[in-house]
Amino acid sequence: MVFNEIMALIFPSIIGILLYVKFTNKTLSILEALGITVLFNLVTNCICYAILYFFKGRQDFLFTPLFTIKYCLTAVVVVIIIVIAYRFIELNFKVKLKVENTEND
C-alpha cells in the first residue's frame, strides 16, 4: 500500500506543475519547479484531507485501490483550481517594496 499512498499524495501536484508550465509558456529552473510543486502538494493535500475529514469524520484513512482512485480524482480537481487561482493572482497582483536604510555608515 505504500505505492498507493505515494501516488495519491504526489501525482496530483505533478499534474499541477505540468499544467502551470503549460499556462505560463516558460521554462522553470529546477528550484522554481520544485518550490511550486511543493506548494501545490502542500495546499492540495491539506484541502483534500480537510474535505475527507469533514465528510468521513475520522482522522485515519486506509489507502485501498478504490480510495486511492477517489482521492486522486479529488486531488486533481483541487489542484486544477489551485493552478488557475495561482496564475490569476500572479497575473493580477503586484507587490512593490521599498527598502530604506536607517543606518548611517
mmCIF file of the C-alpha atoms, coordinates in Angstrom:
data_MODEL
# 
_entry.id   MODEL 
# 
loop_
_atom_site.group_PDB 
_atom_site.id 
_atom_site.type_symbol 
_atom_site.label_atom_id 
_atom_site.label_alt_id 
_atom_site.label_comp_id 
_atom_site.label_asym_id 
_atom_site.label_entity_id 
_atom_site.label_seq_id 
_atom_site.pdbx_PDB_ins_code 
_atom_site.Cartn_x 
_atom_site.Cartn_y 
_atom_site.Cartn_z 
_atom_site.occupancy 
_atom_site.B_iso_or_equiv 
_atom_site.pdbx_formal_charge 
_atom_site.auth_seq_id 
_atom_site.auth_comp_id 
_atom_site.auth_asym_id 
_atom_site.auth_atom_id 
_atom_site.pdbx_PDB_model_num 
ATOM 1   C CA . MET A 1 1   ? 0.000   0.000  0.000   1.00 0.00 ? 1   MET A CA 1 
ATOM 2   C CA . VAL A 1 2   ? 2.979   2.342  0.166   1.00 0.00 ? 2   VAL A CA 1 
ATOM 3   C CA . PHE A 1 3   ? 2.896   2.864  -3.609  1.00 0.00 ? 3   PHE A CA 1 
ATOM 4   C CA . ASN A 1 4   ? -0.784  3.827  -3.453  1.00 0.00 ? 4   ASN A CA 1 
ATOM 5   C CA . GLU A 1 5   ? -0.097  6.419  -0.773  1.00 0.00 ? 5   GLU A CA 1 
ATOM 6   C CA . ILE A 1 6   ? 2.863   7.932  -2.613  1.00 0.00 ? 6   ILE A CA 1 
ATOM 7   C CA . MET A 1 7   ? 0.971   8.021  -5.898  1.00 0.00 ? 7   MET A CA 1 
ATOM 8   C CA . ALA A 1 8   ? -2.107  9.609  -4.340  1.00 0.00 ? 8   ALA A CA 1 
ATOM 9   C CA . LEU A 1 9   ? -0.142  12.268 -2.469  1.00 0.00 ? 9   LEU A CA 1 
ATOM 10  C CA . ILE A 1 10  ? 2.413   13.290 -5.127  1.00 0.00 ? 10  ILE A CA 1 
ATOM 11  C CA . PHE A 1 11  ? 0.800   12.577 -8.508  1.00 0.00 ? 11  PHE A CA 1 
ATOM 12  C CA . PRO A 1 12  ? -1.749  15.457 -8.466  1.00 0.00 ? 12  PRO A CA 1 
ATOM 13  C CA . SER A 1 13  ? 0.929   18.070 -7.717  1.00 0.00 ? 13  SER A CA 1 
ATOM 14  C CA . ILE A 1 14  ? 2.975   16.820 -10.681 1.00 0.00 ? 14  ILE A CA 1 
ATOM 15  C CA . ILE A 1 15  ? -0.103  17.295 -12.854 1.00 0.00 ? 15  ILE A CA 1 
ATOM 16  C CA . GLY A 1 16  ? -0.417  20.776 -11.339 1.00 0.00 ? 16  GLY A CA 1 
ATOM 17  C CA . ILE A 1 17  ? 3.143   21.803 -12.220 1.00 0.00 ? 17  ILE A CA 1 
ATOM 18  C CA . LEU A 1 18  ? 2.737   20.492 -15.769 1.00 0.00 ? 18  LEU A CA 1 
ATOM 19  C CA . LEU A 1 19  ? -0.482  22.476 -16.139 1.00 0.00 ? 19  LEU A CA 1 
ATOM 20  C CA . TYR A 1 20  ? 1.196   25.573 -14.692 1.00 0.00 ? 20  TYR A CA 1 
ATOM 21  C CA . VAL A 1 21  ? 4.077   25.305 -17.181 1.00 0.00 ? 21  VAL A CA 1 
ATOM 22  C CA . LYS A 1 22  ? 1.519   24.942 -19.982 1.00 0.00 ? 22  LYS A CA 1 
ATOM 23  C CA . PHE A 1 23  ? -0.309  28.091 -18.809 1.00 0.00 ? 23  PHE A CA 1 
ATOM 24  C CA . THR A 1 24  ? 2.828   30.217 -18.444 1.00 0.00 ? 24  THR A CA 1 
ATOM 25  C CA . ASN A 1 25  ? 4.674   29.052 -21.592 1.00 0.00 ? 25  ASN A CA 1 
ATOM 26  C CA . LYS A 1 26  ? 8.052   29.448 -19.925 1.00 0.00 ? 26  LYS A CA 1 
ATOM 27  C CA . THR A 1 27  ? 10.734  27.116 -18.718 1.00 0.00 ? 27  THR A CA 1 
ATOM 28  C CA . LEU A 1 28  ? 11.272  26.951 -14.985 1.00 0.00 ? 28  LEU A CA 1 
ATOM 29  C CA . SER A 1 29  ? 14.528  26.363 -13.200 1.00 0.00 ? 29  SER A CA 1 
ATOM 30  C CA . ILE A 1 30  ? 14.757  23.235 -11.094 1.00 0.00 ? 30  ILE A CA 1 
ATOM 31  C CA . LEU A 1 31  ? 14.466  25.248 -7.882  1.00 0.00 ? 31  LEU A CA 1 
ATOM 32  C CA . GLU A 1 32  ? 11.387  27.144 -9.105  1.00 0.00 ? 32  GLU A CA 1 
ATOM 33  C CA . ALA A 1 33  ? 9.714   23.945 -10.298 1.00 0.00 ? 33  ALA A CA 1 
ATOM 34  C CA . LEU A 1 34  ? 10.474  22.183 -7.021  1.00 0.00 ? 34  LEU A CA 1 
ATOM 35  C CA . GLY A 1 35  ? 9.160   25.101 -4.958  1.00 0.00 ? 35  GLY A CA 1 
ATOM 36  C CA . ILE A 1 36  ? 5.928   25.394 -6.920  1.00 0.00 ? 36  ILE A CA 1 
ATOM 37  C CA . THR A 1 37  ? 5.434   21.614 -6.839  1.00 0.00 ? 37  THR A CA 1 
ATOM 38  C CA . VAL A 1 38  ? 5.875   21.566 -3.062  1.00 0.00 ? 38  VAL A CA 1 
ATOM 39  C CA . LEU A 1 39  ? 3.430   24.464 -2.724  1.00 0.00 ? 39  LEU A CA 1 
ATOM 40  C CA . PHE A 1 40  ? 0.833   22.691 -4.867  1.00 0.00 ? 40  PHE A CA 1 
ATOM 41  C CA . ASN A 1 41  ? 1.429   19.447 -2.982  1.00 0.00 ? 41  ASN A CA 1 
ATOM 42  C CA . LEU A 1 42  ? 1.007   21.055 0.437   1.00 0.00 ? 42  LEU A CA 1 
ATOM 43  C CA . VAL A 1 43  ? -2.106  23.042 -0.419  1.00 0.00 ? 43  VAL A CA 1 
ATOM 44  C CA . THR A 1 44  ? -3.764  20.218 -2.360  1.00 0.00 ? 44  THR A CA 1 
ATOM 45  C CA . ASN A 1 45  ? -3.235  17.596 0.320   1.00 0.00 ? 45  ASN A CA 1 
ATOM 46  C CA . CYS A 1 46  ? -4.346  19.922 3.115   1.00 0.00 ? 46  CYS A CA 1 
ATOM 47  C CA . ILE A 1 47  ? -7.551  20.749 1.265   1.00 0.00 ? 47  ILE A CA 1 
ATOM 48  C CA . CYS A 1 48  ? -8.223  17.111 0.346   1.00 0.00 ? 48  CYS A CA 1 
ATOM 49  C CA . TYR A 1 49  ? -7.603  15.869 3.886   1.00 0.00 ? 49  TYR A CA 1 
ATOM 50  C CA . ALA A 1 50  ? -9.895  18.601 5.206   1.00 0.00 ? 50  ALA A CA 1 
ATOM 51  C CA . ILE A 1 51  ? -12.597 17.516 2.758   1.00 0.00 ? 51  ILE A CA 1 
ATOM 52  C CA . LEU A 1 52  ? -12.180 13.873 3.752   1.00 0.00 ? 52  LEU A CA 1 
ATOM 53  C CA . TYR A 1 53  ? -12.178 14.688 7.456   1.00 0.00 ? 53  TYR A CA 1 
ATOM 54  C CA . PHE A 1 54  ? -15.312 16.794 7.029   1.00 0.00 ? 54  PHE A CA 1 
ATOM 55  C CA . PHE A 1 55  ? -17.218 14.082 5.122   1.00 0.00 ? 55  PHE A CA 1 
ATOM 56  C CA . LYS A 1 56  ? -15.846 10.933 6.787   1.00 0.00 ? 56  LYS A CA 1 
ATOM 57  C CA . GLY A 1 57  ? -15.349 12.323 10.289  1.00 0.00 ? 57  GLY A CA 1 
ATOM 58  C CA . ARG A 1 58  ? -12.250 10.309 11.109  1.00 0.00 ? 58  ARG A CA 1 
ATOM 59  C CA . GLN A 1 59  ? -8.548  11.035 11.008  1.00 0.00 ? 59  GLN A CA 1 
ATOM 60  C CA . ASP A 1 60  ? -7.076  7.806  9.635   1.00 0.00 ? 60  ASP A CA 1 
ATOM 61  C CA . PHE A 1 61  ? -7.589  6.609  6.084   1.00 0.00 ? 61  PHE A CA 1 
ATOM 62  C CA . LEU A 1 62  ? -6.809  3.238  4.567   1.00 0.00 ? 62  LEU A CA 1 
ATOM 63  C CA . PHE A 1 63  ? -5.406  3.664  1.058   1.00 0.00 ? 63  PHE A CA 1 
ATOM 64  C CA . THR A 1 64  ? -7.244  0.851  -0.708  1.00 0.00 ? 64  THR A CA 1 
ATOM 65  C CA . PRO A 1 65  ? -7.238  0.907  -4.517  1.00 0.00 ? 65  PRO A CA 1 
ATOM 66  C CA . LEU A 1 66  ? -10.764 2.364  -4.623  1.00 0.00 ? 66  LEU A CA 1 
ATOM 67  C CA . PHE A 1 67  ? -9.942  5.021  -2.025  1.00 0.00 ? 67  PHE A CA 1 
ATOM 68  C CA . THR A 1 68  ? -6.742  5.898  -3.934  1.00 0.00 ? 68  THR A CA 1 
ATOM 69  C CA . ILE A 1 69  ? -8.673  6.479  -7.150  1.00 0.00 ? 69  ILE A CA 1 
ATOM 70  C CA . LYS A 1 70  ? -11.254 8.661  -5.399  1.00 0.00 ? 70  LYS A CA 1 
ATOM 71  C CA . TYR A 1 71  ? -8.551  10.635 -3.587  1.00 0.00 ? 71  TYR A CA 1 
ATOM 72  C CA . CYS A 1 72  ? -6.531  11.134 -6.790  1.00 0.00 ? 72  CYS A CA 1 
ATOM 73  C CA . LEU A 1 73  ? -9.549  12.381 -8.727  1.00 0.00 ? 73  LEU A CA 1 
ATOM 74  C CA . THR A 1 74  ? -10.494 14.756 -5.937  1.00 0.00 ? 74  THR A CA 1 
ATOM 75  C CA . ALA A 1 75  ? -6.914  15.998 -5.658  1.00 0.00 ? 75  ALA A CA 1 
ATOM 76  C CA . VAL A 1 76  ? -6.624  16.532 -9.419  1.00 0.00 ? 76  VAL A CA 1 
ATOM 77  C CA . VAL A 1 77  ? -9.767  18.675 -9.410  1.00 0.00 ? 77  VAL A CA 1 
ATOM 78  C CA . VAL A 1 78  ? -8.461  20.629 -6.419  1.00 0.00 ? 78  VAL A CA 1 
ATOM 79  C CA . VAL A 1 79  ? -5.009  21.158 -7.965  1.00 0.00 ? 79  VAL A CA 1 
ATOM 80  C CA . ILE A 1 80  ? -6.541  22.407 -11.227 1.00 0.00 ? 80  ILE A CA 1 
ATOM 81  C CA . ILE A 1 81  ? -8.485  25.015 -9.248  1.00 0.00 ? 81  ILE A CA 1 
ATOM 82  C CA . ILE A 1 82  ? -5.321  25.915 -7.310  1.00 0.00 ? 82  ILE A CA 1 
ATOM 83  C CA . VAL A 1 83  ? -3.270  26.334 -10.504 1.00 0.00 ? 83  VAL A CA 1 
ATOM 84  C CA . ILE A 1 84  ? -5.903  28.602 -12.039 1.00 0.00 ? 84  ILE A CA 1 
ATOM 85  C CA . ALA A 1 85  ? -6.137  30.670 -8.847  1.00 0.00 ? 85  ALA A CA 1 
ATOM 86  C CA . TYR A 1 86  ? -2.337  30.863 -8.518  1.00 0.00 ? 86  TYR A CA 1 
ATOM 87  C CA . ARG A 1 87  ? -1.968  32.041 -12.114 1.00 0.00 ? 87  ARG A CA 1 
ATOM 88  C CA . PHE A 1 88  ? -4.786  34.576 -11.655 1.00 0.00 ? 88  PHE A CA 1 
ATOM 89  C CA . ILE A 1 89  ? -3.092  36.014 -8.570  1.00 0.00 ? 89  ILE A CA 1 
ATOM 90  C CA . GLU A 1 90  ? 0.267   36.014 -10.335 1.00 0.00 ? 90  GLU A CA 1 
ATOM 91  C CA . LEU A 1 91  ? -1.118  37.991 -13.285 1.00 0.00 ? 91  LEU A CA 1 
ATOM 92  C CA . ASN A 1 92  ? -3.297  40.488 -11.417 1.00 0.00 ? 92  ASN A CA 1 
ATOM 93  C CA . PHE A 1 93  ? -1.479  41.382 -8.211  1.00 0.00 ? 93  PHE A CA 1 
ATOM 94  C CA . LYS A 1 94  ? 1.823   43.187 -7.899  1.00 0.00 ? 94  LYS A CA 1 
ATOM 95  C CA . VAL A 1 95  ? 3.792   43.874 -4.758  1.00 0.00 ? 95  VAL A CA 1 
ATOM 96  C CA . LYS A 1 96  ? 6.171   46.821 -4.610  1.00 0.00 ? 96  LYS A CA 1 
ATOM 97  C CA . LEU A 1 97  ? 8.688   47.065 -1.803  1.00 0.00 ? 97  LEU A CA 1 
ATOM 98  C CA . LYS A 1 98  ? 10.857  49.990 -0.874  1.00 0.00 ? 98  LYS A CA 1 
ATOM 99  C CA . VAL A 1 99  ? 13.765  49.414 1.458   1.00 0.00 ? 99  VAL A CA 1 
ATOM 100 C CA . GLU A 1 100 ? 15.210  52.342 3.337   1.00 0.00 ? 100 GLU A CA 1 
ATOM 101 C CA . ASN A 1 101 ? 18.495  52.179 5.127   1.00 0.00 ? 101 ASN A CA 1 
ATOM 102 C CA . THR A 1 102 ? 18.315  53.861 8.525   1.00 0.00 ? 102 THR A CA 1 
ATOM 103 C CA . GLU A 1 103 ? 21.919  53.195 9.483   1.00 0.00 ? 103 GLU A CA 1 
ATOM 104 C CA . ASN A 1 104 ? 24.461  55.937 8.857   1.00 0.00 ? 104 ASN A CA 1 
ATOM 105 C CA . ASP A 1 105 ? 27.716  54.208 7.997   1.00 0.00 ? 105 ASP A CA 1 
# 
